[in-house]
Coordinates of C-alpha atoms in Angstrom, one line a residue:
Chain A
M359 CA -18.3 -30.7 18.9
S360 CA -16.1 -34.1 19.3
P361 CA -12.3 -33.8 18.9
L362 CA -12.4 -35.5 15.9
S363 CA -14.8 -33.2 14.0
A364 CA -12.9 -30.3 15.2
L365 CA -9.6 -31.5 13.8
S366 CA -11.1 -32.4 10.7
L367 CA -12.4 -28.5 10.3
R368 CA -9.3 -27.0 11.0
L369 CA -7.9 -29.2 8.3
C370 CA -10.8 -27.9 6.1
C371 CA -9.8 -24.3 6.9
H372 CA -6.6 -25.0 5.1
P373 CA -8.2 -24.9 1.5
P374 CA -9.3 -21.4 1.8
G375 CA -5.8 -20.1 1.4
T376 CA -4.7 -22.3 -1.7
G377 CA -7.9 -21.8 -3.7
V378 CA -9.1 -25.3 -3.9
M379 CA -12.6 -26.2 -4.7
P380 CA -14.1 -29.2 -2.7
N381 CA -15.2 -32.1 -5.1
K382 CA -17.4 -35.0 -5.0
E383 CA -14.8 -37.3 -3.4
T384 CA -14.5 -34.9 -0.2
E385 CA -18.1 -34.9 -0.1
F386 CA -18.8 -38.8 -0.2
L387 CA -15.6 -39.1 2.5
L388 CA -17.4 -36.7 4.6
V389 CA -20.5 -38.0 4.5
Q390 CA -19.1 -41.7 5.3
I391 CA -16.9 -40.3 8.2
F392 CA -19.3 -37.4 9.8
G393 CA -22.6 -38.1 8.5
R394 CA -24.8 -35.3 6.3
K395 CA -26.0 -32.9 9.1
S396 CA -22.4 -32.5 10.7
Y397 CA -20.3 -29.6 10.9
P398 CA -17.8 -30.6 8.6
M399 CA -20.6 -31.0 6.3
L400 CA -21.8 -27.6 6.4
K401 CA -18.4 -26.2 6.2
F402 CA -18.1 -28.4 2.8
V403 CA -21.6 -26.9 1.9
R404 CA -20.6 -23.4 2.6
M405 CA -17.2 -23.7 0.9
K406 CA -18.5 -24.8 -2.3
L407 CA -21.2 -22.2 -2.4
W408 CA -19.0 -19.3 -1.5
F409 CA -16.0 -20.7 -3.5
S410 CA -18.0 -20.9 -6.7
R411 CA -19.5 -17.6 -6.4
F412 CA -16.4 -15.8 -5.8
K413 CA -14.0 -17.9 -8.6
N414 CA -14.1 -15.4 -11.3
I415 CA -14.7 -12.3 -9.6
N416 CA -11.1 -10.8 -10.4
P417 CA -11.2 -8.6 -13.3
F418 CA -7.4 -8.7 -13.9
P419 CA -6.9 -12.5 -13.0
V420 CA -3.1 -13.7 -12.8
P421 CA -2.5 -17.4 -13.8
R422 CA -1.8 -19.6 -10.9
D423 CA 1.7 -20.7 -12.1
L424 CA 3.9 -17.8 -12.7
P425 CA 6.5 -18.1 -15.1
K426 CA 9.7 -18.8 -13.5
D427 CA 12.1 -17.2 -16.5
P428 CA 12.5 -13.5 -15.1
V429 CA 11.9 -12.3 -18.6
D430 CA 8.5 -14.3 -19.3
L431 CA 7.5 -12.7 -15.9
A432 CA 8.4 -9.5 -16.8
V433 CA 6.2 -9.8 -20.2
L434 CA 3.4 -11.0 -17.8
G435 CA 3.8 -8.3 -15.6
L436 CA 3.7 -5.4 -18.3
R437 CA 0.7 -6.9 -20.1
H438 CA -1.3 -7.1 -17.0
I439 CA -0.8 -3.0 -16.3
E440 CA -0.9 -1.8 -19.8
P441 CA -4.5 -1.7 -20.7
D442 CA -3.6 -1.0 -24.4
L443 CA -3.9 -4.6 -26.3
S444 CA -2.2 -3.0 -29.3
A445 CA 1.1 -2.3 -27.3
R446 CA 4.1 -4.0 -28.3
V447 CA 6.4 -5.7 -25.7
T448 CA 10.3 -5.7 -26.9
V449 CA 13.1 -7.8 -24.9
Y450 CA 15.7 -5.5 -25.0
Q451 CA 18.3 -7.2 -22.9
T452 CA 18.0 -11.0 -21.6
A453 CA 19.7 -11.8 -18.3
S454 CA 23.1 -13.1 -19.3
S455 CA 23.7 -17.2 -19.2
K456 CA 25.5 -17.9 -15.8
D457 CA 29.1 -18.7 -16.0
S458 CA 30.5 -21.7 -14.2
T459 CA 30.4 -20.6 -10.8
G460 CA 26.9 -19.9 -10.8
T461 CA 26.5 -16.4 -10.3
A462 CA 24.6 -14.3 -12.9
D463 CA 26.6 -11.3 -14.0
P464 CA 25.2 -7.9 -12.3
T465 CA 25.7 -5.8 -15.0
Q466 CA 23.7 -8.1 -17.5
Q467 CA 20.2 -8.0 -16.4
H468 CA 16.9 -8.5 -18.3
I469 CA 15.3 -5.4 -19.7
V470 CA 11.8 -5.6 -21.2
G471 CA 9.9 -2.6 -22.6
I472 CA 6.7 -2.0 -23.7
Q473 CA 5.0 0.8 -25.8
S474 CA 1.5 0.9 -27.5
P475 CA 1.3 2.9 -30.7
D476 CA -0.7 5.8 -28.9
Q477 CA 2.2 6.4 -26.8
Q478 CA 4.8 6.3 -29.5
A479 CA 2.7 8.8 -31.2
A480 CA 2.5 10.8 -28.4
L481 CA 6.3 10.5 -27.8
A482 CA 6.8 11.9 -31.4
R483 CA 4.3 14.8 -31.0
H484 CA 6.3 15.8 -27.5
N485 CA 7.9 19.2 -27.2
P486 CA 11.7 18.6 -26.9
A487 CA 12.2 21.7 -24.8
R488 CA 10.2 19.9 -21.8
P489 CA 12.2 17.0 -20.3
I490 CA 11.0 13.8 -19.8
F491 CA 11.2 11.6 -16.5
V492 CA 12.2 8.0 -16.0
E493 CA 10.2 7.3 -12.5
G494 CA 10.5 4.3 -10.7
P495 CA 10.7 1.6 -9.6
F496 CA 7.1 0.8 -8.6
S497 CA 6.1 -2.3 -7.0
L498 CA 3.7 -4.8 -9.0
W499 CA 2.4 -7.9 -7.2
L500 CA 1.5 -11.1 -9.1
R501 CA 0.0 -13.1 -7.1
D502 CA 3.1 -13.6 -4.6
R503 CA 5.7 -12.1 -6.5
C504 CA 6.8 -8.6 -6.6
V505 CA 8.3 -7.1 -9.9
Y506 CA 9.3 -3.5 -10.2
Y507 CA 8.7 -1.4 -13.2
H508 CA 9.9 1.9 -14.3
I509 CA 7.7 4.4 -16.7
L510 CA 8.8 7.1 -18.8
R511 CA 6.6 10.1 -18.6
A512 CA 6.1 13.9 -19.0
D513 CA 5.1 16.4 -16.8
L514 CA 1.2 17.8 -17.3
V515 CA 1.5 20.3 -19.9
P516 CA -0.1 23.3 -18.1
P517 CA -3.3 24.3 -19.8
E518 CA -1.7 27.8 -21.6
E519 CA 0.7 25.8 -23.4
R520 CA -1.4 22.9 -24.3
E521 CA -2.5 22.5 -28.2
V522 CA -6.0 23.2 -29.3
E523 CA -7.1 19.7 -30.5
E524 CA -8.4 20.3 -34.4
I525 CA -11.9 18.8 -35.0
P526 CA -11.6 17.2 -38.5
E527 CA -14.4 17.4 -40.8
E528 CA -16.9 15.0 -41.3
W529 CA -15.6 13.1 -44.5
N530 CA -18.6 10.6 -44.5
L531 CA -22.2 11.4 -44.2
Y532 CA -23.5 8.1 -43.6
Y533 CA -22.2 7.5 -40.2
P534 CA -20.6 9.6 -37.9
I535 CA -16.8 9.6 -37.6
Q536 CA -16.4 10.6 -34.0
L537 CA -19.2 9.4 -31.9
D538 CA -19.7 11.2 -28.5
L539 CA -22.1 8.6 -26.5
K540 CA -22.9 9.9 -23.1
Y541 CA -24.0 7.8 -20.5
G542 CA -27.3 9.9 -19.7
R543 CA -30.9 9.1 -20.8
G544 CA -31.7 12.6 -21.2
G545 CA -30.6 16.4 -20.4
W546 CA -31.2 16.0 -16.7
D547 CA -29.0 13.1 -16.0
D548 CA -25.4 14.1 -15.0
Y549 CA -23.4 11.2 -13.6
E550 CA -20.2 13.4 -13.5
F551 CA -18.4 13.9 -10.2
D552 CA -18.2 17.1 -8.9
I553 CA -14.5 17.2 -8.2
D554 CA -11.5 17.5 -10.6
E555 CA -10.0 14.3 -11.2
V556 CA -6.3 14.0 -10.6
E557 CA -4.6 15.0 -13.9
E558 CA -1.3 13.5 -14.5
G559 CA 1.3 13.4 -17.1
P560 CA 1.4 11.4 -20.3
V561 CA 2.7 7.7 -19.8
F562 CA 5.1 7.0 -23.1
A563 CA 6.7 3.7 -22.2
M564 CA 7.3 1.2 -19.5
C565 CA 10.0 -1.2 -18.9
M566 CA 10.8 -3.9 -15.9
A567 CA 14.5 -4.4 -15.5
G568 CA 16.4 -6.6 -13.3
A569 CA 18.5 -4.0 -11.9
H570 CA 17.2 -0.3 -10.8
D571 CA 20.0 1.5 -11.6
Q572 CA 20.6 4.1 -14.0
A573 CA 23.0 2.1 -16.4
T574 CA 20.1 -0.3 -17.1
L575 CA 17.8 2.1 -17.8
A576 CA 19.9 4.1 -19.9
K577 CA 20.2 1.1 -22.1
W578 CA 16.5 0.6 -22.1
I579 CA 16.3 4.4 -23.0
Q580 CA 18.8 3.6 -25.7
G581 CA 16.8 0.6 -27.2
L582 CA 13.4 2.6 -27.5
Q583 CA 15.3 5.5 -29.4
E584 CA 15.2 3.2 -32.2
T585 CA 11.3 3.2 -32.2
N586 CA 11.2 6.6 -31.3
P587 CA 13.8 8.6 -33.1
A588 CA 12.3 11.8 -31.5
L589 CA 13.5 10.5 -28.6
A590 CA 17.3 11.6 -29.2
Q591 CA 16.2 15.2 -28.8
I592 CA 14.6 15.1 -25.5
P593 CA 16.4 15.6 -22.3
V594 CA 15.8 12.4 -19.9
I595 CA 15.7 13.2 -16.3
F596 CA 16.0 9.9 -13.8
R597 CA 14.1 10.4 -10.8
L598 CA 14.9 7.1 -9.0
T599 CA 14.1 6.3 -5.4
G600 CA 15.7 4.0 -3.0
S601 CA 18.7 2.1 -3.2
S602 CA 18.9 -1.2 -5.9
G603 CA 17.5 -4.6 -5.2
E604 CA 15.6 -4.7 -1.8
L605 CA 12.0 -4.3 -1.4
L606 CA 11.3 -0.8 -0.8
A607 CA 8.7 0.2 2.0
S608 CA 7.3 3.4 0.0
S609 CA 7.5 3.3 -3.9
S610 CA 6.1 6.7 -4.9
G611 CA 8.6 8.7 -7.1
L612 CA 8.1 12.2 -5.1
E613 CA 10.7 15.1 -5.3
E614 CA 10.8 16.5 -1.9
P615 CA 13.1 19.0 -0.9
S616 CA 12.0 18.9 2.6
P617 CA 12.9 15.9 5.0
P618 CA 11.9 13.0 2.7
P619 CA 10.7 9.3 4.1
P620 CA 13.7 7.4 5.1
Q621 CA 13.9 5.2 2.1
E622 CA 13.6 7.9 -0.3
Q623 CA 16.9 9.7 -2.1
E624 CA 17.2 10.7 -5.4
E625 CA 19.2 11.0 -8.5
E626 CA 19.0 13.6 -11.2
E627 CA 21.1 13.5 -14.4
D628 CA 21.7 16.5 -16.4
H629 CA 20.6 16.1 -20.1
T630 CA 23.9 16.9 -21.7
Q631 CA 25.3 13.7 -20.3
R632 CA 22.7 11.6 -21.4
Q633 CA 23.1 13.1 -24.9
Q634 CA 26.7 11.9 -24.8
Q635 CA 25.6 8.7 -23.9
G636 CA 23.3 8.7 -27.1
Q637 CA 26.2 9.6 -28.9
S638 CA 28.8 7.5 -27.9
Chain B
M371 CA -18.5 13.2 29.1
A372 CA -17.9 13.9 25.1
L373 CA -15.5 16.7 26.6
V374 CA -13.5 14.3 28.9
H375 CA -13.1 12.1 25.7
K376 CA -12.0 14.8 23.9
L377 CA -9.4 15.8 26.2
L378 CA -8.3 12.7 26.9
N379 CA -7.9 12.4 23.0
G380 CA -5.3 15.4 23.1
S381 CA -7.3 17.2 20.3
Y382 CA -7.4 20.8 22.4
I383 CA -3.7 21.3 21.5
L384 CA -4.9 24.3 19.6
R385 CA -4.9 22.7 16.2
K386 CA -1.1 23.0 15.8
G387 CA 1.7 20.4 16.4
L388 CA 1.4 16.6 16.0
K389 CA -1.4 15.2 17.7
P390 CA -0.5 12.4 20.1
S391 CA -1.0 8.9 18.8
V392 CA -2.0 7.4 22.0
A393 CA -4.0 4.6 22.0
A394 CA -5.7 6.0 25.2
C395 CA -9.0 4.2 23.7
P396 CA -11.2 6.9 23.4
F397 CA -13.8 5.2 22.0
L398 CA -15.1 3.9 25.5
S399 CA -16.6 6.7 26.3
T400 CA -18.6 7.2 23.2
R401 CA -20.1 3.9 23.1
S402 CA -22.8 3.0 25.5
A403 CA -22.3 1.9 28.9
D404 CA -22.6 -1.7 28.7
Y405 CA -20.2 -2.2 25.8
C406 CA -17.0 -3.8 27.7
S407 CA -13.6 -2.9 26.7
S408 CA -12.8 -6.3 26.1
S409 CA -13.4 -6.5 22.7
L410 CA -11.0 -4.0 21.4
Q411 CA -8.3 -6.4 22.7
K412 CA -9.2 -9.6 20.7
P413 CA -10.4 -8.6 17.2
V414 CA -12.2 -11.2 15.4
A415 CA -9.3 -13.2 14.5
T416 CA -10.8 -16.4 13.1
P417 CA -10.8 -16.7 9.6
G418 CA -14.2 -16.0 7.7
K419 CA -16.1 -18.9 6.4
A420 CA -15.2 -18.9 3.0
S421 CA -13.3 -15.8 2.0
T422 CA -9.6 -15.9 1.6
Q423 CA -9.8 -12.4 2.9
R424 CA -9.2 -11.7 6.8
T425 CA -12.3 -9.3 7.8
A426 CA -11.1 -8.9 11.5
A427 CA -9.8 -5.1 11.1
G428 CA -13.3 -4.1 10.6
G429 CA -14.4 -4.7 14.2
L430 CA -12.0 -2.6 15.7
Q431 CA -11.9 1.3 16.0
E432 CA -8.7 1.9 17.6
D433 CA -7.3 5.3 17.5
Q434 CA -3.9 4.2 16.7
R435 CA -3.7 6.4 13.7
E436 CA -0.1 6.6 12.2
V437 CA -0.1 9.4 9.9
A438 CA 3.4 10.3 8.7
L439 CA 5.2 12.4 11.2
D440 CA 4.3 15.9 11.3
I441 CA 7.5 17.1 13.3
P442 CA 6.7 21.1 14.6
S443 CA 9.3 23.3 14.1
P444 CA 11.3 24.2 17.4
E445 CA 9.9 27.9 17.2
E446 CA 6.3 27.2 17.1
K447 CA 5.7 25.1 20.4
P448 CA 2.3 24.1 20.8
E449 CA 0.9 26.2 23.4
V450 CA -1.3 24.3 26.1
S451 CA -4.1 26.0 27.9
F452 CA -6.7 24.0 29.5
D453 CA -9.3 27.0 29.5
K454 CA -8.8 28.1 26.5
A455 CA -9.4 24.8 24.9
I456 CA -12.5 23.8 26.7
K457 CA -13.7 27.4 25.6
D458 CA -12.7 26.5 22.0
E459 CA -14.7 23.1 22.4
I460 CA -17.6 24.3 23.8
K461 CA -17.7 26.9 20.8
E462 CA -17.1 24.4 18.3
H463 CA -20.2 22.5 19.5
F464 CA -22.4 25.0 19.8
R465 CA -21.4 26.2 16.1
R466 CA -22.4 22.7 14.8
L467 CA -25.5 22.8 16.6
K468 CA -26.2 25.9 15.1
D469 CA -25.1 24.6 11.8
E470 CA -27.6 21.7 12.3
I471 CA -30.8 23.8 13.0
V472 CA -29.9 26.4 10.1
N473 CA -29.2 23.5 7.8
H474 CA -32.6 22.1 8.5
W475 CA -34.4 25.2 7.1
I476 CA -32.2 25.0 3.5
G477 CA -32.9 21.2 3.0
P478 CA -31.3 17.9 4.2
E479 CA -27.5 18.1 5.2
G480 CA -27.3 21.6 4.6
R481 CA -27.9 21.4 0.8
P482 CA -31.0 22.9 -1.0
L483 CA -33.7 19.7 -1.6
Q484 CA -33.8 19.8 -5.3
E485 CA -30.0 19.4 -5.4
I486 CA -30.1 16.3 -3.1
I487 CA -33.1 14.7 -5.2
L488 CA -31.7 15.2 -8.4
E489 CA -28.0 14.4 -7.8
Q490 CA -26.9 10.9 -9.5
A491 CA -23.1 11.1 -8.4
R492 CA -22.0 12.2 -5.0
V493 CA -18.3 12.5 -3.9
V494 CA -18.3 11.3 -0.2
W495 CA -14.8 11.5 0.3
Q496 CA -12.0 13.2 -1.3
F497 CA -8.3 13.8 -0.5
R498 CA -7.0 17.1 -1.1
G499 CA -5.8 18.5 1.9
K500 CA -4.5 17.3 5.5
E501 CA -7.9 17.5 6.9
D502 CA -9.2 14.7 4.8
L503 CA -6.9 12.7 6.1
D504 CA -8.3 13.0 9.4
K505 CA -11.4 11.9 8.4
W506 CA -9.5 8.2 8.4
I507 CA -8.2 5.8 10.9
V508 CA -5.4 3.6 9.9
T509 CA -4.9 -0.2 11.8
S510 CA -2.9 -2.7 11.3
D511 CA -2.0 -6.4 13.2
K512 CA 0.3 -4.6 15.8
T513 CA -2.7 -4.2 17.7
I514 CA -3.0 -8.2 18.6
G515 CA 0.8 -8.2 18.3
G516 CA 1.6 -8.8 14.7
K517 CA 4.3 -7.1 12.6
S518 CA 2.6 -5.3 9.6
E519 CA 2.9 -1.4 9.5
V520 CA 0.7 0.9 8.0
F521 CA 0.8 4.5 7.0
L522 CA -1.4 7.2 5.5
K523 CA 0.0 10.2 3.9
M524 CA -0.8 12.8 1.2
G525 CA 0.3 11.9 -2.1
K526 CA 1.7 13.5 -5.0
N527 CA 0.7 17.3 -4.8
N528 CA -1.7 16.7 -2.6
Q529 CA -4.1 15.3 -4.8
S530 CA -4.2 11.9 -3.6
A531 CA -3.7 9.8 -0.6
L532 CA -1.3 7.1 -0.3
L533 CA -1.8 4.0 2.2
Y534 CA 1.6 2.2 1.9
G535 CA 3.2 0.0 4.5
T536 CA 4.4 -3.6 4.7
L537 CA 2.7 -6.7 5.6
S538 CA 3.8 -9.3 7.5
S539 CA 2.1 -12.8 8.3
A540 CA 4.2 -13.7 11.3
A541 CA 1.5 -14.7 13.9
P542 CA 2.0 -12.9 17.1
Q543 CA 3.5 -15.6 19.5
D544 CA 0.5 -14.8 22.4
G545 CA -0.9 -18.6 22.0
E546 CA -4.3 -17.4 20.9
N547 CA -3.6 -16.2 17.2
S548 CA -2.3 -18.8 14.7
Q549 CA -3.1 -16.1 11.7
S550 CA -1.9 -12.9 11.5
G551 CA -1.1 -10.2 8.6
Y552 CA -3.8 -7.5 8.3
C553 CA -4.0 -3.6 7.1
A554 CA -6.9 -1.8 7.5
M555 CA -8.2 1.8 6.5
I556 CA -11.1 2.6 8.0
S557 CA -13.3 5.9 7.9
R558 CA -14.3 8.0 11.0
I559 CA -18.0 7.8 12.0
P560 CA -19.4 11.4 11.2
R561 CA -20.1 13.2 14.1
G562 CA -22.5 16.2 14.6
A563 CA -22.9 18.5 17.5
F564 CA -21.8 17.3 20.6
E565 CA -20.3 13.9 19.2
R566 CA -23.6 13.2 18.2
K567 CA -23.2 10.0 15.4
K568 CA -24.4 11.2 12.2
S569 CA -24.9 8.3 9.4
Y570 CA -24.8 8.6 5.6
D571 CA -28.0 8.2 3.4
W572 CA -27.1 6.8 0.0
S573 CA -30.7 5.3 -0.9
Q574 CA -30.9 7.0 -4.2
F575 CA -27.6 5.4 -5.2
N576 CA -26.6 2.1 -6.3
T577 CA -23.0 1.7 -7.1
L578 CA -19.6 2.5 -5.0
Y579 CA -17.1 4.5 -7.2
L580 CA -13.5 4.3 -6.3
R581 CA -10.6 6.0 -8.0
V582 CA -7.5 4.4 -7.0
R583 CA -4.1 3.1 -8.0
G584 CA -2.6 0.1 -6.5
D585 CA 0.0 -2.3 -6.6
G586 CA -2.0 -5.8 -7.9
R587 CA -2.8 -6.6 -4.3
P588 CA -6.7 -7.7 -3.7
W589 CA -8.1 -5.4 -1.3
M590 CA -11.4 -5.8 0.6
V591 CA -14.0 -2.9 0.9
N592 CA -16.3 -3.0 4.3
I593 CA -19.0 -0.8 4.9
R594 CA -20.7 -0.9 8.4
E595 CA -24.2 0.4 9.1
D596 CA -25.0 3.1 11.6
T597 CA -24.9 1.2 15.3
D598 CA -28.0 2.3 16.6
I599 CA -28.7 -1.2 17.2
I600 CA -25.7 -2.8 19.3
Q601 CA -25.6 -5.8 17.7
K602 CA -24.6 -3.9 14.3
T603 CA -20.8 -3.2 15.7
N604 CA -19.7 -6.5 14.8
Q605 CA -21.9 -6.7 11.5
M606 CA -20.5 -5.4 8.1
Y607 CA -20.9 -5.5 4.7
S608 CA -18.0 -6.7 2.4
Y609 CA -16.4 -7.0 -0.9
F610 CA -13.3 -7.1 -3.0
M611 CA -11.5 -4.8 -4.6
F612 CA -8.8 -6.0 -7.1
T613 CA -6.4 -3.4 -8.1
R614 CA -4.5 -3.9 -11.3
G615 CA -1.0 -2.1 -10.8
G616 CA 0.6 0.2 -12.9
P617 CA 0.7 3.8 -13.5
Y618 CA -2.9 4.2 -14.4
W619 CA -5.8 5.5 -12.2
Q620 CA -8.2 2.6 -12.1
E621 CA -12.1 3.0 -11.7
V622 CA -13.5 0.7 -9.5
K623 CA -17.1 0.5 -9.5
I624 CA -19.2 -1.8 -7.2
P625 CA -22.7 -2.0 -6.9
F626 CA -24.1 -2.0 -3.2
S627 CA -25.9 -5.1 -4.1
K628 CA -22.7 -7.3 -4.4
F629 CA -22.0 -6.7 -0.9
F630 CA -22.1 -10.0 1.3
F631 CA -22.9 -9.8 5.0
S632 CA -20.9 -10.8 7.7
N633 CA -21.3 -10.8 11.3
Q634 CA -18.1 -11.1 13.8
G635 CA -15.7 -11.7 10.7
R636 CA -17.5 -14.8 9.2
I637 CA -20.1 -14.9 6.4
R638 CA -23.2 -15.9 7.6
D639 CA -25.5 -18.4 6.0
A640 CA -28.6 -15.7 6.0
Q641 CA -27.7 -13.2 3.4
F642 CA -29.5 -9.8 3.1
Q643 CA -29.0 -7.2 1.0
L644 CA -26.9 -3.8 2.2
L645 CA -29.8 -1.2 3.2
L646 CA -28.3 2.1 2.1
D647 CA -30.2 4.6 4.3
K648 CA -27.7 4.7 7.4
I649 CA -24.2 4.2 6.7
S650 CA -21.6 4.8 8.9
S651 CA -18.2 3.9 8.0
I652 CA -16.5 2.5 4.9
G653 CA -13.2 0.6 5.2
F654 CA -10.5 -1.1 3.0
T655 CA -8.8 -4.2 4.3
L656 CA -5.6 -5.8 2.8
A657 CA -5.0 -9.5 4.2
D658 CA -3.8 -11.6 1.1
K659 CA -1.4 -13.5 3.2
V660 CA 1.5 -12.3 1.0
D661 CA 4.2 -10.6 3.2
G662 CA 5.9 -7.7 1.7
P663 CA 5.5 -3.8 1.0
F664 CA 2.1 -2.2 -0.4
F665 CA 0.8 0.8 -1.0
L666 CA -2.8 2.1 -2.5
E667 CA -3.1 5.7 -3.7
I668 CA -6.9 6.8 -3.5
D669 CA -8.0 9.7 -5.4
F670 CA -11.7 9.8 -3.9
I671 CA -14.4 7.9 -3.4
G672 CA -18.0 8.6 -4.6
V673 CA -21.2 6.8 -5.0
F674 CA -23.5 7.2 -7.9
A675 CA -26.8 6.0 -9.4
D676 CA -26.0 3.1 -12.2
P677 CA -28.9 3.3 -14.5
A678 CA -27.8 0.3 -16.2
H679 CA -27.8 -1.9 -12.9
T680 CA -30.7 -3.1 -11.8
E681 CA -30.0 -6.1 -9.3
E682 CA -31.1 -5.9 -6.0
F683 CA -29.0 -8.5 -4.4
A684 CA -26.6 -10.8 -5.8
Y685 CA -26.7 -13.8 -3.4
E686 CA -29.6 -16.1 -2.8
N687 CA -30.1 -18.0 0.2
S688 CA -29.9 -21.9 -0.2
P689 CA -32.3 -24.1 1.5
V690 CA -29.9 -26.4 2.5
L691 CA -28.2 -24.0 4.9
N692 CA -30.9 -21.9 5.8
P693 CA -34.1 -24.3 6.2
R694 CA -35.9 -21.8 8.4
L695 CA -36.1 -19.1 5.6
F696 CA -37.9 -21.4 3.5
K697 CA -40.4 -22.8 5.3

């Protein structure tokens, strides 16, 4: 391979990272300079083939130009992780405008929350004797930007206390109200895996905030209280890991009394304090 | 020879305490003698032809398993006894041999034949205890001098495995690699008695099923076939797994017909479908050129036979690139 074609091959190597598709002009130039049977032309053909095969395989596509505004980015991120399309995004607080010195006020970070109607109903049904937890921050990568989100969830109810769902009567005989279609073709088909899936408690709401400290999240809870009045009776415990701001290496909200991994620390708050905040 | 390899590996310490994570190149002894060791130092660092991911880590099988620190308490010091360790090993291997012979009478893989034939969904790897983590090896570009770190530990309540770390695409300054930044988790090849290699037979299934919870990063799933032919050690079939992020568990179903073939880290022009009768290992690679921390929580990995999926192979061979196939 001549040095010229080696150099041009290396130039052609750059596009795989940036997601650029080769087009007709490149093909014309390559044919003119190197010829139809040359290595750069081969690479061009391969790039065209494989890029077009892999262009749309991402089931969760993220737009290429991410919004610069943190509130918009938070909305995009929350919509990305919430599979329920009827969920409502609420902006509880936008980042305050910068003052003359150019530094943003650290206490006025943006808070954006999301909650779907199913989650709202579940929170209304939740037993006030069991506390709910604010866990986080968990990292979410959108292309090359990392955002952090917190979730409001309850622990799994032990099977003894789970309330049995009543099957309502069929009030319409013309078509079934509840349809439980199985995947199998007949009685012999069994597509279930022979393992107990990990069961976790229900998630009631999610939020993305600029700061990861308790004060900001408390403001989020207060904002949630407007749409979920039942939340005022339920004790909320904050299970936050790591310090605010910097990128965390391990982002799982574990409660480990034994030697924890280096970056994790915990803060727990008593529910009485939380109720005082709610009343003030 | 297999015993010597085990001794080097340090796994004879009465199964207590931490296993030394010494990169003692244990796989040299298990491979055939002509396989030279230089391939272990230099992974396939060149970028694949058109893939945005790097398939470099699949070629390596170094034992740099970085499991979270398992510091033994001062009371239980591991007792190192050479003779006892050798006796244990011999007993273990004969036990495995006996199991294999007995299982042959019960049915394939020790389960009755009708169960195997009628099976439509099988859990291949689950993460419910520490011994399940031992079936995986974790590598990163530290082996070529990069700065990514990756760790594997059990997740919440011992119900899942958490693969986490930091990716750093700072290229190692050794004059030969211009790109870097990958992390991988590869399953160990299943071993039978006397460390013979066994393989999985998934010929009645056609889809790979993973229950994962990621952070939005795109991963690459690589499947490697049994290395009875020496060229197969550098060949693998891969496909992308896109995680959504978020607190909900995500089910990823990848049909085996979608896996494309690559050799030595490059996608080849002549593509053929993945044949499922001798699979040796599966691996997950992250190499998306974005620096920062990542995590991936895996609940279990299974295979099932999707009746709705009838495609045999997703990629045609083009006559422009492969004129010889179309003569």
